Short mmCIF file of C-alpha atoms and ligand atoms in Angstrom, two decimals:
data_model
loop_
_atom_site.label_atom_id
_atom_site.label_comp_id
_atom_site.label_asym_id
_atom_site.label_seq_id
_atom_site.Cartn_x
_atom_site.Cartn_y
_atom_site.Cartn_z
CA MET G 838 122.51 139.46 63.95
CA PRO G 839 122.38 136.50 61.53
CA THR G 840 120.85 133.18 62.58
CA PHE G 841 122.92 130.07 63.29
CA ALA G 842 121.56 128.59 60.04
CA GLU G 843 122.80 131.62 58.10
CA LEU G 844 126.28 131.12 59.54
CA GLY G 845 126.39 127.78 57.73
CA LEU G 846 126.25 125.39 60.70
CA PRO G 847 124.88 121.93 59.91
CA GLU G 848 121.34 121.07 61.00
CA LYS G 849 122.47 118.67 63.78
CA VAL G 850 124.54 121.42 65.39
CA GLN G 851 121.70 123.92 65.03
CA ALA G 852 119.42 121.40 66.76
CA VAL G 853 121.79 121.21 69.74
CA LEU G 854 121.82 125.00 69.98
CA ARG G 855 118.03 124.95 70.11
CA ASP G 856 118.24 122.28 72.84
CA VAL G 857 120.61 124.41 74.95
CA GLY G 858 118.51 127.50 74.37
CA TYR G 859 120.86 129.68 72.29
CA GLU G 860 118.62 131.81 70.09
CA THR G 861 121.06 133.97 68.17
CA PRO G 862 124.83 133.92 67.70
CA SER G 863 126.90 136.27 69.84
CA ALA G 864 129.06 138.85 68.03
CA VAL G 865 132.21 136.74 68.20
CA GLN G 866 130.29 133.70 66.92
CA ALA G 867 128.80 135.64 64.00
CA ALA G 868 132.26 136.89 63.03
CA THR G 869 134.23 133.69 63.60
CA ILE G 870 132.04 130.73 62.61
CA PRO G 871 131.80 131.41 58.82
CA PRO G 872 135.58 131.82 58.25
CA LEU G 873 136.38 128.79 60.41
CA LEU G 874 133.83 126.70 58.51
CA GLU G 875 135.59 127.76 55.30
CA GLY G 876 138.98 126.81 56.69
CA ARG G 877 140.31 130.34 57.20
CA ASP G 878 142.58 131.11 60.17
CA VAL G 879 141.17 133.51 62.75
CA VAL G 880 142.66 135.88 65.34
CA GLY G 881 140.03 137.02 67.81
CA VAL G 882 140.40 139.63 70.51
CA ALA G 883 137.65 138.46 72.83
CA GLN G 884 137.25 137.90 76.52
CA THR G 885 135.58 135.15 78.48
CA GLY G 886 131.83 135.67 78.52
CA THR G 887 131.59 136.67 74.85
CA GLY G 888 130.73 133.14 73.71
CA LYS G 889 134.17 132.46 72.25
CA THR G 890 134.19 128.77 73.23
CA ALA G 891 131.22 128.01 70.97
CA ALA G 892 132.77 130.29 68.33
CA PHE G 893 135.57 127.76 67.79
CA ALA G 894 133.92 124.56 69.08
CA LEU G 895 130.90 124.68 66.74
CA PRO G 896 132.84 124.95 63.45
CA ILE G 897 135.35 122.32 64.59
CA LEU G 898 132.56 119.88 65.52
CA SER G 899 130.89 120.62 62.19
CA ARG G 900 134.04 119.65 60.29
CA LEU G 901 135.25 116.61 62.26
CA ASP G 902 135.96 113.41 60.37
CA LEU G 903 134.68 110.82 62.82
CA THR G 904 136.44 107.99 61.01
CA GLN G 905 139.88 109.42 61.81
CA LYS G 906 141.43 107.84 64.92
CA ALA G 907 144.41 110.17 65.49
CA PRO G 908 143.53 113.49 67.17
CA GLN G 909 142.37 116.07 64.63
CA ALA G 910 141.65 119.05 66.87
CA LEU G 911 143.82 120.42 69.67
CA VAL G 912 142.75 123.25 71.97
CA LEU G 913 145.49 124.74 74.15
CA ALA G 914 144.28 126.47 77.31
CA PRO G 915 146.30 128.13 80.09
CA THR G 916 144.79 126.28 83.05
CA ARG G 917 143.31 122.93 83.95
CA GLU G 918 140.05 124.67 84.90
CA LEU G 919 139.67 126.28 81.49
CA ALA G 920 140.67 123.03 79.75
CA LEU G 921 137.93 121.16 81.62
CA GLN G 922 135.40 123.90 80.91
CA VAL G 923 136.21 123.82 77.17
CA CYS G 924 135.91 120.00 77.20
CA GLU G 925 132.48 120.21 78.79
CA ALA G 926 131.41 122.76 76.17
CA PHE G 927 132.56 120.48 73.33
CA GLU G 928 130.67 117.57 74.87
CA LYS G 929 127.54 119.67 75.29
CA TYR G 930 127.63 120.88 71.67
CA ALA G 931 128.39 117.35 70.42
CA ALA G 932 125.29 115.91 72.09
CA ARG G 933 123.59 115.07 68.77
CA LEU G 934 126.77 114.04 66.93
CA LYS G 935 127.26 110.34 67.65
CA GLY G 936 130.66 109.13 68.80
CA VAL G 937 132.63 112.37 69.17
CA LYS G 938 135.44 111.79 71.67
CA VAL G 939 136.90 114.73 73.59
CA LEU G 940 139.81 114.31 76.00
CA PRO G 941 141.12 116.76 78.61
CA VAL G 942 144.91 116.52 79.05
CA TYR G 943 146.40 118.50 81.92
CA GLY G 944 149.20 118.29 84.44
CA GLY G 945 148.44 116.93 87.89
CA GLN G 946 146.27 114.14 86.50
CA GLY G 947 147.83 110.69 86.19
CA TYR G 948 149.07 109.66 82.75
CA GLY G 949 147.19 106.36 82.83
CA VAL G 950 143.72 107.63 82.01
CA GLN G 951 145.10 109.99 79.33
CA LEU G 952 147.20 107.23 77.73
CA SER G 953 144.40 104.69 77.53
CA ALA G 954 142.00 107.25 76.01
CA LEU G 955 144.63 108.31 73.46
CA ARG G 956 145.21 104.67 72.57
CA ARG G 957 141.49 104.08 72.00
CA GLY G 958 141.35 107.19 69.80
CA VAL G 959 140.01 110.73 70.38
CA HIS G 960 138.89 113.43 67.98
CA VAL G 961 139.48 116.51 70.13
CA VAL G 962 142.20 117.04 72.73
CA VAL G 963 141.92 120.00 75.09
CA GLY G 964 145.01 120.53 77.17
CA THR G 965 147.50 122.71 78.93
CA PRO G 966 150.71 123.30 76.93
CA GLY G 967 153.06 121.73 79.51
CA ARG G 968 151.31 118.35 79.64
CA ILE G 969 150.76 118.31 75.87
CA MET G 970 154.52 118.81 75.45
CA ASP G 971 155.20 115.96 77.91
CA HIS G 972 153.07 113.64 75.76
CA LEU G 973 154.79 114.81 72.59
CA ASP G 974 158.21 114.18 74.18
CA LYS G 975 157.13 110.69 75.28
CA GLY G 976 155.69 109.96 71.84
CA THR G 977 152.26 109.24 73.34
CA LEU G 978 150.34 111.97 71.48
CA ASP G 979 150.24 111.80 67.69
CA LEU G 980 149.59 115.23 66.21
CA THR G 981 150.67 114.34 62.68
CA GLN G 982 147.03 114.29 61.51
CA LEU G 983 146.04 117.52 63.25
CA ARG G 984 143.58 119.67 61.26
CA PHE G 985 142.53 122.29 63.83
CA LEU G 986 144.56 124.09 66.47
CA VAL G 987 143.02 126.61 68.88
CA LEU G 988 144.98 128.82 71.25
CA ASP G 989 142.47 129.88 73.88
CA GLU G 990 143.38 132.82 76.15
CA ALA G 991 146.74 133.08 74.38
CA ASP G 992 147.86 136.08 76.45
CA GLU G 993 147.30 134.09 79.66
CA MET G 994 149.32 131.17 78.29
CA LEU G 995 152.25 133.48 77.59
CA LYS G 996 151.94 135.11 81.03
CA MET G 997 152.12 131.66 82.60
CA GLY G 998 155.41 130.96 80.85
CA PHE G 999 154.09 128.65 78.11
CA ALA G 1000 155.43 130.74 75.18
CA GLU G 1001 158.10 128.23 74.20
CA ASP G 1002 155.78 125.22 74.49
CA VAL G 1003 153.05 126.96 72.46
CA GLU G 1004 155.53 127.87 69.75
CA THR G 1005 156.97 124.34 69.62
CA ILE G 1006 153.46 122.89 69.26
CA LEU G 1007 152.58 125.42 66.53
CA ALA G 1008 155.78 124.63 64.64
CA ASP G 1009 155.64 120.83 65.02
CA THR G 1010 152.10 120.26 63.74
CA PRO G 1011 151.02 120.04 60.07
CA SER G 1012 151.48 123.38 58.32
CA ASP G 1013 148.10 123.16 56.54
CA LYS G 1014 146.12 123.01 59.80
CA ASN G 1015 143.41 125.58 60.50
CA VAL G 1016 144.44 127.85 63.42
CA ALA G 1017 142.25 130.02 65.66
CA LEU G 1018 143.89 132.25 68.23
CA PHE G 1019 141.82 133.94 70.95
CA SER G 1020 143.19 136.45 73.40
CA ALA G 1021 141.75 139.15 75.66
CA THR G 1022 144.65 141.44 74.74
CA MET G 1023 146.99 141.61 71.76
CA PRO G 1024 150.54 142.21 73.05
CA ALA G 1025 153.43 142.31 70.54
CA GLN G 1026 154.45 138.73 71.35
CA ILE G 1027 151.05 137.43 70.26
CA ARG G 1028 151.04 139.58 67.10
CA ARG G 1029 154.40 138.03 66.27
CA LEU G 1030 153.11 134.47 66.88
CA SER G 1031 150.09 135.18 64.73
CA LYS G 1032 152.21 136.61 61.91
CA LYS G 1033 154.59 133.68 61.98
CA TYR G 1034 152.19 130.75 62.31
CA LEU G 1035 148.79 131.84 60.99
CA ASN G 1036 147.94 132.02 57.34
CA ASP G 1037 146.32 135.32 56.32
CA PRO G 1038 144.00 135.27 59.37
CA VAL G 1039 140.65 137.02 59.61
CA GLU G 1040 141.02 139.50 62.49
CA ILE G 1041 138.11 140.05 64.84
CA THR G 1042 137.73 142.33 67.85
CA VAL G 1043 134.75 141.92 70.14
CA LYS G 1044 134.00 144.14 73.08
CA GLY G 1045 133.55 142.36 76.40
CA LYS G 1046 130.14 141.93 77.93
CA THR G 1047 129.20 144.88 80.10
CA SER G 1048 129.82 143.95 83.72
CA THR G 1049 126.83 145.95 84.99
CA ALA G 1050 123.47 144.31 85.46
CA ALA G 1051 120.77 145.79 83.22
CA ASN G 1052 118.58 146.68 86.22
CA ILE G 1053 121.22 148.93 87.78
CA THR G 1054 121.28 152.60 86.84
CA GLN G 1055 124.61 154.36 87.26
CA ARG G 1056 124.83 158.11 87.78
CA TYR G 1057 127.62 160.38 88.92
CA LEU G 1058 128.01 163.94 90.17
CA THR G 1059 131.21 165.92 90.06
CA VAL G 1060 131.58 167.88 93.29
CA SER G 1061 134.54 169.41 95.08
CA TYR G 1062 135.81 167.68 98.21
CA PRO G 1063 134.25 170.05 100.79
CA GLN G 1064 130.82 169.72 99.11
CA LYS G 1065 130.72 165.95 99.07
CA VAL G 1066 128.88 165.37 102.35
CA ASP G 1067 126.30 168.07 101.56
CA ALA G 1068 125.68 166.57 98.13
CA LEU G 1069 125.30 163.09 99.62
CA THR G 1070 122.93 164.40 102.30
CA ARG G 1071 120.73 165.97 99.60
CA ILE G 1072 120.64 162.66 97.72
CA LEU G 1073 119.63 160.83 100.90
CA GLU G 1074 116.85 163.35 101.44
CA VAL G 1075 115.31 163.02 97.99
CA GLU G 1076 115.88 159.32 97.21
CA ASN G 1077 113.53 156.65 98.44
CA PHE G 1078 115.59 153.83 99.93
CA GLU G 1079 115.58 151.25 102.68
CA GLY G 1080 119.28 150.75 102.93
CA MET G 1081 122.38 152.10 101.27
CA ILE G 1082 126.04 151.19 101.08
CA VAL G 1083 128.44 154.11 100.73
CA PHE G 1084 132.01 153.30 99.71
CA VAL G 1085 134.85 155.61 100.64
CA ARG G 1086 138.59 155.33 100.20
CA THR G 1087 139.97 155.17 103.74
CA LYS G 1088 139.08 153.64 107.07
CA ASN G 1089 139.13 157.10 108.64
CA GLU G 1090 136.62 158.38 106.16
CA THR G 1091 134.18 155.53 106.88
CA GLU G 1092 134.00 156.78 110.46
CA THR G 1093 133.88 160.49 109.66
CA LEU G 1094 131.18 160.04 107.07
CA ALA G 1095 129.08 157.70 109.23
CA GLU G 1096 129.26 160.33 111.97
CA LYS G 1097 128.29 163.16 109.65
CA LEU G 1098 125.34 161.28 108.18
CA ARG G 1099 123.89 160.67 111.63
CA ALA G 1100 120.32 161.90 111.69
CA PRO G 1101 117.11 161.00 113.51
CA GLY G 1102 115.83 157.69 112.16
CA VAL G 1103 119.04 156.96 110.25
CA TRP G 1104 121.34 154.27 111.52
CA THR G 1105 124.80 154.56 110.11
CA ARG G 1106 127.48 151.97 110.51
CA SER G 1107 131.07 152.31 109.40
CA VAL G 1108 132.74 149.13 108.27
CA SER G 1109 136.35 148.87 107.19
CA ALA G 1110 139.19 146.37 107.42
CA GLY G 1111 140.17 146.16 111.07
CA SER G 1112 137.27 148.21 112.39
CA ASP G 1113 133.55 147.79 112.64
CA SER G 1114 131.98 150.53 114.67
CA ILE G 1115 128.34 151.38 114.83
CA VAL G 1116 127.41 155.03 114.89
CA MET G 1117 123.90 155.74 116.17
P1 LIG T 2334 132.29 131.80 76.87
O1 LIG T 2334 132.65 133.21 76.53
O2 LIG T 2334 132.63 130.85 75.79
O3 LIG T 2334 132.89 131.39 78.21
O4 LIG T 2334 130.67 131.68 77.01
C1 LIG T 2334 129.98 132.41 77.98
C2 LIG T 2334 128.61 131.82 78.25
O5 LIG T 2334 127.69 132.19 77.22
C3 LIG T 2334 128.53 130.32 78.35
O6 LIG T 2334 127.83 130.01 79.52
C4 LIG T 2334 127.78 129.87 77.13
O7 LIG T 2334 126.98 128.73 77.42
C5 LIG T 2334 126.91 131.07 76.81
N1 LIG T 2334 126.65 131.26 75.37
C6 LIG T 2334 127.53 131.13 74.36
N2 LIG T 2334 126.96 131.43 73.18
C7 LIG T 2334 125.69 131.77 73.43
C8 LIG T 2334 124.59 132.19 72.60
N3 LIG T 2334 124.71 132.32 71.30
N4 LIG T 2334 123.40 132.45 73.21
C9 LIG T 2334 123.28 132.32 74.55
N5 LIG T 2334 124.27 131.95 75.37
C10 LIG T 2334 125.47 131.66 74.84
#
């Protein structure tokens, strides 16, 4: 893996990464940061947990023009929760860059606070497509100077019915803007969006983080149905353990198995929805 310095991030941004304890870039960051710093469009197939927020936030922060008052970066996110999370990430990474203003814009929040912040001037807007469209319709959000547009969790935005809003925003913002599109999956609708609105994008696919903790060993045995209890009994005999949870498919089976595993010194308890019987 390259270092953050080798990816071309400015020293102030590298210093923040040291402050927050990031030692090396994640795979999506290593693949995405250099092209975004160069102004290339990017399509990334990456899930939450891969470090994708920093993958777009760091190059955007590195390229902001802090003298520009009209919003220059817009991140579209499917939910208010994600919008707020992305805002917090931007603020964290901007800790050593003086005066960067980031504004969350989502439905359900009063317009007042959003309008006064927009009037004072913000560099980065992170919002849900519906509320961003409302501001565009009211003429309260000026995207004529937009330089960066990020679609975060694009597949989720389409699933939530934001396809038309996302497309309108893509079409109605400056055509020379830098676009980054992130999605956990790449359905045809997103391929089409990417083809239509992105300019020769760099395509990146990053595997999700494994969901298993490193200190858990997984093993499996293939046995026929009638041999399952015998096999499990053998495992119980040879393994050293204090307690064990056995999952089965049906409520009936929890009881049958608990009964079969009954042995001197072993307490078995079957637990299933609607029943909780102790077998001793
Ligand atoms: P994300 O996929 O953007 O939701 O990020 C997942 C988590 O990984 C967040 O808590 C980040 O703070 C953290 N993270 C992102 N990049 C790095 C990195 N290079 N090193 C360590 N942690 C990171």
